[in-house]
XYZ file of C-alpha atoms in Angstrom:
386
model
C -38.750 22.878 -38.401
C -40.870 20.237 -40.148
C -41.585 18.486 -36.844
C -42.429 21.812 -35.233
C -44.731 22.677 -38.151
C -46.538 19.333 -37.923
C -46.872 19.806 -34.161
C -48.377 23.274 -34.611
C -50.788 21.956 -37.239
C -52.405 19.799 -34.593
C -52.626 22.697 -32.103
C -54.244 25.644 -33.927
C -54.759 27.743 -30.795
C -51.046 27.583 -29.950
C -50.160 28.598 -33.516
C -52.611 31.517 -33.453
C -51.281 32.605 -30.054
C -47.761 32.679 -31.489
C -49.045 34.761 -34.394
C -50.679 37.220 -31.985
C -47.445 37.443 -30.017
C -45.436 38.152 -33.179
C -47.817 40.980 -34.148
C -47.464 42.530 -30.702
C -43.655 42.268 -30.886
C -43.736 44.065 -34.251
C -45.710 46.880 -32.644
C -43.262 47.029 -29.749
C -40.298 47.303 -32.127
C -42.041 50.051 -34.091
C -42.820 51.900 -30.841
C -39.167 51.780 -29.699
C -37.934 53.069 -33.056
C -40.445 55.931 -33.280
C -39.252 58.964 -31.361
C -42.186 61.132 -32.477
C -44.827 59.127 -30.660
C -46.926 61.480 -28.540
C -49.355 59.176 -26.754
C -47.705 55.904 -25.768
C -50.674 54.628 -23.651
C -52.921 54.902 -26.714
C -50.325 53.105 -28.808
C -50.031 50.207 -26.372
C -53.830 49.993 -26.023
C -54.285 49.719 -29.782
C -51.453 47.173 -30.066
C -53.060 44.941 -27.448
C -56.579 45.380 -28.872
C -55.426 44.420 -32.375
C -52.998 41.572 -31.682
C -54.462 39.680 -28.710
C -57.824 38.660 -30.323
C -55.902 37.009 -33.202
C -55.223 34.069 -30.848
C -58.940 33.131 -31.175
C -59.250 33.801 -34.918
C -60.121 30.179 -35.831
C -62.396 29.578 -32.857
C -64.479 32.751 -33.282
C -63.577 34.221 -36.698
C -66.508 36.647 -36.985
C -66.068 38.078 -33.480
C -62.308 38.458 -33.842
C -62.655 40.067 -37.292
C -65.097 42.609 -35.873
C -62.923 43.383 -32.866
C -59.791 43.894 -34.993
C -61.673 46.186 -37.378
C -63.091 48.142 -34.429
C -59.607 48.539 -32.961
C -58.311 49.803 -36.302
C -61.097 52.386 -36.575
C -60.486 53.436 -32.979
C -56.770 53.819 -33.735
C -57.488 56.109 -36.684
C -60.058 58.264 -34.897
C -58.121 58.443 -31.610
C -54.866 59.198 -33.420
C -56.569 62.038 -35.272
C -57.946 63.293 -31.951
C -54.573 63.443 -30.216
C -52.838 64.872 -33.272
C -50.756 61.912 -34.372
C -49.286 62.272 -37.856
C -49.165 58.576 -38.697
C -50.867 55.313 -37.816
C -47.714 53.215 -37.363
C -49.089 49.873 -36.175
C -47.539 46.784 -37.845
C -50.057 44.718 -35.893
C -52.722 46.030 -38.301
C -51.541 43.193 -40.548
C -54.218 41.384 -38.539
C -56.776 42.985 -40.896
C -55.703 40.999 -44.017
C -55.107 37.988 -41.761
C -58.729 38.123 -40.616
C -59.913 38.594 -44.215
C -57.978 35.437 -45.065
C -59.511 33.659 -42.056
C -63.066 34.567 -43.048
C -62.597 33.313 -46.619
C -61.131 29.986 -45.447
C -63.231 29.186 -42.365
C -66.513 31.080 -42.823
C -67.298 31.819 -46.461
C -67.016 34.281 -49.292
C -70.207 36.154 -48.403
C -69.027 37.147 -44.915
C -65.558 37.889 -46.278
C -66.997 40.192 -48.966
C -68.951 42.138 -46.332
C -65.803 42.399 -44.249
C -63.856 43.615 -47.285
C -66.358 46.427 -47.764
C -65.900 47.375 -44.098
C -62.116 47.294 -44.569
C -62.485 49.691 -47.488
C -64.300 52.084 -45.207
C -61.589 51.697 -42.583
C -58.911 52.490 -45.191
C -60.799 55.645 -46.233
C -61.016 56.764 -42.605
C -57.278 56.198 -42.250
C -56.562 58.334 -45.338
C -58.721 61.176 -44.039
C -57.305 60.948 -40.501
C -53.582 60.935 -41.289
C -53.421 62.549 -44.732
C -51.290 59.791 -46.256
C -50.273 59.623 -49.905
C -53.506 58.456 -51.577
C -52.123 56.603 -54.584
C -49.396 54.607 -52.792
C -51.647 53.864 -49.821
C -54.509 52.667 -52.026
C -52.203 50.501 -54.135
C -50.595 48.943 -51.054
C -53.986 48.314 -49.444
C -55.471 46.743 -52.577
C -52.391 44.556 -53.050
C -52.389 43.439 -49.420
C -56.089 42.473 -49.339
C -55.908 40.879 -52.801
C -53.007 38.685 -51.721
C -54.916 37.687 -48.585
C -58.008 36.718 -50.608
C -56.022 34.817 -53.285
C -54.027 32.944 -50.635
C -57.272 31.986 -48.876
C -58.826 30.769 -52.124
C -55.740 28.703 -52.899
C -55.655 27.129 -49.446
C -59.414 26.504 -49.521
C -59.152 24.758 -52.880
C -56.215 22.710 -51.643
C -58.057 21.732 -48.477
C -61.177 20.752 -50.434
C -59.034 18.658 -52.760
C -57.330 16.916 -49.835
C -60.681 16.185 -48.182
C -62.087 14.807 -51.436
C -59.034 12.578 -51.920
C -59.260 11.400 -48.320
C -62.944 10.607 -48.710
C -62.327 8.764 -51.977
C -59.590 6.740 -50.323
C -61.959 5.873 -47.479
C -64.573 4.686 -49.964
C -61.940 2.723 -51.899
C -60.747 1.137 -48.659
C -64.296 0.146 -47.780
C -64.810 -1.243 -51.282
C -61.593 -3.256 -50.950
C -62.646 -4.621 -47.552
C -66.092 -5.429 -48.901
C -64.621 -7.375 -51.799
C -62.350 -9.254 -49.415
C -65.336 -10.023 -47.208
C -67.295 -11.257 -50.225
C -64.398 -13.494 -51.269
C -64.165 -14.959 -47.769
C -67.934 -15.456 -47.636
C -67.935 -17.220 -50.989
C -65.090 -19.517 -49.891
C -66.835 -20.336 -46.638
C -70.042 -21.056 -48.528
C -68.174 -23.462 -50.779
C -66.616 -25.189 -47.780
C -70.016 -25.394 -46.108
C -71.439 -27.073 -49.206
C -68.587 -29.580 -49.177
C -69.151 -30.298 -45.498
C -72.815 -30.827 -46.142
C -72.124 -33.158 -49.041
C -69.558 -35.200 -47.104
C -71.568 -35.522 -43.919
C -74.992 -35.947 -45.492
C -73.863 -38.542 -48.009
C -71.710 -40.545 -45.599
C -74.194 -40.527 -42.734
C -77.095 -41.421 -45.044
C -75.223 -44.450 -46.391
C -74.240 -45.527 -42.885
C -77.838 -45.220 -41.622
C -79.190 -47.294 -44.509
C -76.507 -49.966 -44.036
C -77.086 -50.056 -40.282
C -80.829 -50.564 -40.775
C -80.168 -53.402 -43.232
C -77.674 -55.043 -40.893
C -80.149 -54.945 -38.009
C -82.701 -56.855 -40.112
C -80.215 -59.360 -41.549
C -78.106 -60.016 -38.447
C -80.106 -63.132 -37.536
C -81.448 -64.366 -40.883
C -78.409 -63.650 -43.055
C -75.246 -63.112 -40.985
C -73.083 -62.847 -44.105
C -75.160 -59.982 -45.430
C -75.091 -58.293 -42.043
C -71.326 -58.697 -41.907
C -71.053 -57.113 -45.365
C -73.259 -54.235 -44.259
C -71.077 -53.635 -41.220
C -68.000 -53.639 -43.450
C -69.680 -51.107 -45.716
C -70.481 -48.948 -42.707
C -66.864 -49.081 -41.597
C -65.518 -48.216 -45.062
C -68.032 -45.434 -45.558
C -67.245 -43.990 -42.122
C -63.494 -44.004 -42.795
C -63.985 -42.346 -46.157
C -66.342 -39.721 -44.720
C -63.950 -39.103 -41.831
C -61.034 -38.573 -44.240
C -63.084 -36.118 -46.325
C -64.256 -34.352 -43.174
C -60.699 -33.948 -41.884
C -59.575 -32.543 -45.224
C -62.385 -30.018 -45.285
C -62.109 -28.999 -41.635
C -58.393 -28.363 -42.135
C -59.365 -25.416 -44.314
C -61.252 -23.857 -41.398
C -58.482 -24.109 -38.794
C -57.295 -20.568 -39.595
C -59.352 -17.388 -39.681
C -58.230 -15.465 -42.775
C -60.349 -12.391 -42.127
C -61.384 -10.854 -38.816
C -64.034 -8.191 -39.208
C -63.932 -5.484 -36.570
C -67.183 -4.794 -34.787
C -68.898 -1.978 -36.703
C -70.455 1.093 -35.164
C -74.137 0.269 -34.857
C -77.254 2.430 -34.636
C -77.671 6.077 -35.546
C -73.989 6.879 -34.985
C -72.930 4.192 -37.446
C -75.352 5.389 -40.110
C -74.224 8.983 -39.575
C -70.610 7.868 -40.034
C -71.440 6.123 -43.327
C -73.398 9.133 -44.600
C -70.566 11.501 -43.612
C -67.988 9.360 -45.415
C -70.105 9.236 -48.576
C -70.873 12.964 -48.411
C -67.187 13.823 -48.244
C -66.652 11.568 -51.252
C -69.051 13.663 -53.340
C -72.383 11.910 -52.823
C -75.298 14.165 -51.875
C -77.099 12.151 -49.192
C -80.310 12.917 -47.363
C -81.011 10.666 -44.386
C -84.148 10.278 -42.299
C -84.127 8.166 -39.138
C -87.379 7.581 -37.284
C -87.774 5.747 -34.012
C -85.208 4.378 -31.581
C -82.566 2.594 -33.638
C -79.969 2.221 -30.879
C -81.561 -0.594 -28.844
C -82.076 -2.978 -31.770
C -80.291 -6.321 -31.635
C -76.730 -6.306 -33.062
C -77.676 -8.618 -35.935
C -80.450 -6.303 -37.148
C -78.282 -3.200 -36.630
C -75.455 -4.752 -38.609
C -77.903 -5.674 -41.374
C -79.193 -2.085 -41.587
C -75.632 -0.749 -41.544
C -74.495 -3.021 -44.369
C -77.580 -2.378 -46.509
C -77.113 1.387 -46.332
C -73.351 1.121 -46.829
C -73.587 -1.140 -49.873
C -76.433 0.827 -51.482
C -74.726 4.196 -51.099
C -71.490 2.779 -52.489
C -73.368 1.562 -55.560
C -74.974 4.987 -55.999
C -71.576 6.663 -55.740
C -70.021 4.288 -58.273
C -72.866 4.240 -60.797
C -74.832 7.452 -60.091
C -73.223 9.598 -62.790
C -71.674 13.042 -62.483
C -74.154 14.313 -59.858
C -74.929 11.367 -57.591
C -77.665 11.903 -55.062
C -79.383 9.499 -52.699
C -82.072 9.492 -50.051
C -81.904 7.119 -47.085
C -84.867 6.373 -44.860
C -84.684 4.114 -41.810
C -87.947 3.783 -39.908
C -88.504 1.609 -36.858
C -92.053 0.341 -36.820
C -93.972 -1.785 -34.364
C -92.669 -5.148 -35.543
C -89.941 -4.416 -38.073
C -87.508 -1.843 -39.436
C -88.066 -0.350 -42.877
C -84.891 0.555 -44.773
C -85.193 2.395 -48.077
C -82.402 3.818 -50.236
C -83.335 5.699 -53.420
C -80.922 6.935 -56.093
C -82.224 10.423 -56.852
C -79.392 11.351 -59.226
C -80.152 12.677 -62.694
C -76.778 12.079 -64.342
C -75.720 9.251 -66.592
C -73.200 6.821 -65.140
C -69.643 7.442 -66.266
C -68.136 4.635 -64.214
C -66.008 2.122 -66.033
C -66.201 -0.344 -63.143
C -68.480 -3.225 -63.990
C -70.376 -4.676 -61.084
C -70.205 -8.394 -60.366
C -73.665 -8.606 -58.840
C -72.212 -9.944 -55.593
C -73.251 -6.831 -53.705
C -76.939 -7.298 -54.446
C -76.611 -11.028 -53.897
C -74.953 -10.405 -50.551
C -77.755 -8.044 -49.532
C -80.375 -10.637 -50.449
C -78.557 -13.336 -48.479
C -78.161 -11.065 -45.454
C -81.834 -10.086 -45.509
C -82.826 -13.731 -45.944
C -80.766 -14.715 -42.889
C -82.600 -12.035 -40.909
C -85.937 -13.417 -42.216
C -86.758 -10.151 -43.918
C -87.810 -9.126 -47.424
C -85.810 -7.176 -50.006
C -86.902 -5.362 -53.158
C -84.267 -3.867 -55.462
C -84.873 -2.377 -58.870
C -86.142 0.613 -60.803
C -89.109 2.465 -59.300
C -91.968 4.003 -61.277
C -90.100 7.325 -61.553
C -87.055 5.618 -63.070
C -84.850 5.868 -59.991
C -83.139 2.829 -58.531
C -84.565 1.816 -55.168
C -83.569 -0.681 -52.493
C -86.314 -1.440 -49.952
C -85.918 -3.910 -47.094
C -88.155 -4.871 -44.203
C -86.294 -6.509 -41.309
C -88.341 -8.001 -38.446
C -87.250 -6.990 -34.968
C -87.683 -10.548 -33.697
């Protein structure tokens, strides 16, 4: 049953079709057990009109809700016209089901309007069939109340799950970013060691070689000593070079190619929005035919800045992102528009801002990061297209 439930969860139309079929079967059972039914074609017509649209309740909730309500009103009025004494249609459980659907998938405003219409439908049913008012009203109120409460509970649970999922996505990105920073710092250290080894060794060898070339005829002993120094320096530099290069023989971190351009920025904004950050984004110009290096730089700047806003923007974080392609460069601006005070206990290391500066410097652009005149934190970068 758990496997079947998980399978149905991924196929909502199949699940809703099964629900519609169950409602129709309930009507068929009620029809077989009711010997006082006068107009069986009307009964079957109402059963089909009520149950079949339920299969599309999540695809077109407003249309299906209206059609089910119309079928219920038709059942009451037509039953009164043909002289039926009762409106025995178990498939009318589709009415609270559609109220539930509107609350979960559309909103409370549409559901409240629908609830008012359902109240009118219940009054028409009371007048048409002369049912016991008190018991009917109590049952109707209980049924619709349970539908609304169940929808509110599921909606809250779904919102909580989405928030947790978004937070986990942000935490995963933050973890990957920290790993990338650690790898970058290690590679920078190795690059400095390589530079020191090669620059020092080669410089000494060049100086000794120049001296040997001058002394090879006038002072062979000095030239011989210079050559020996060159040999010793070369061996030492080669040993240091081998030791350092050994650290680069493995690739400890392989970064997947990110999604560039407008789609990549939209993905970042969507992830941050689901995590609770109110983001406004403005993209001007064609951002999809920019070189991969520039696109990756824009992507990382926006990603890092929005993460910082989310972590340090207080209880109501809000940010505005503007990416404008101009004639010769791309202007990227991220502004923290939040008004709350930061409640984050995570202390920044400063590597994020340092990484942004290094990335912009590699792209030969300019970066400004700090408080603006209005007190909001702003990151502004200009990245040349060439």
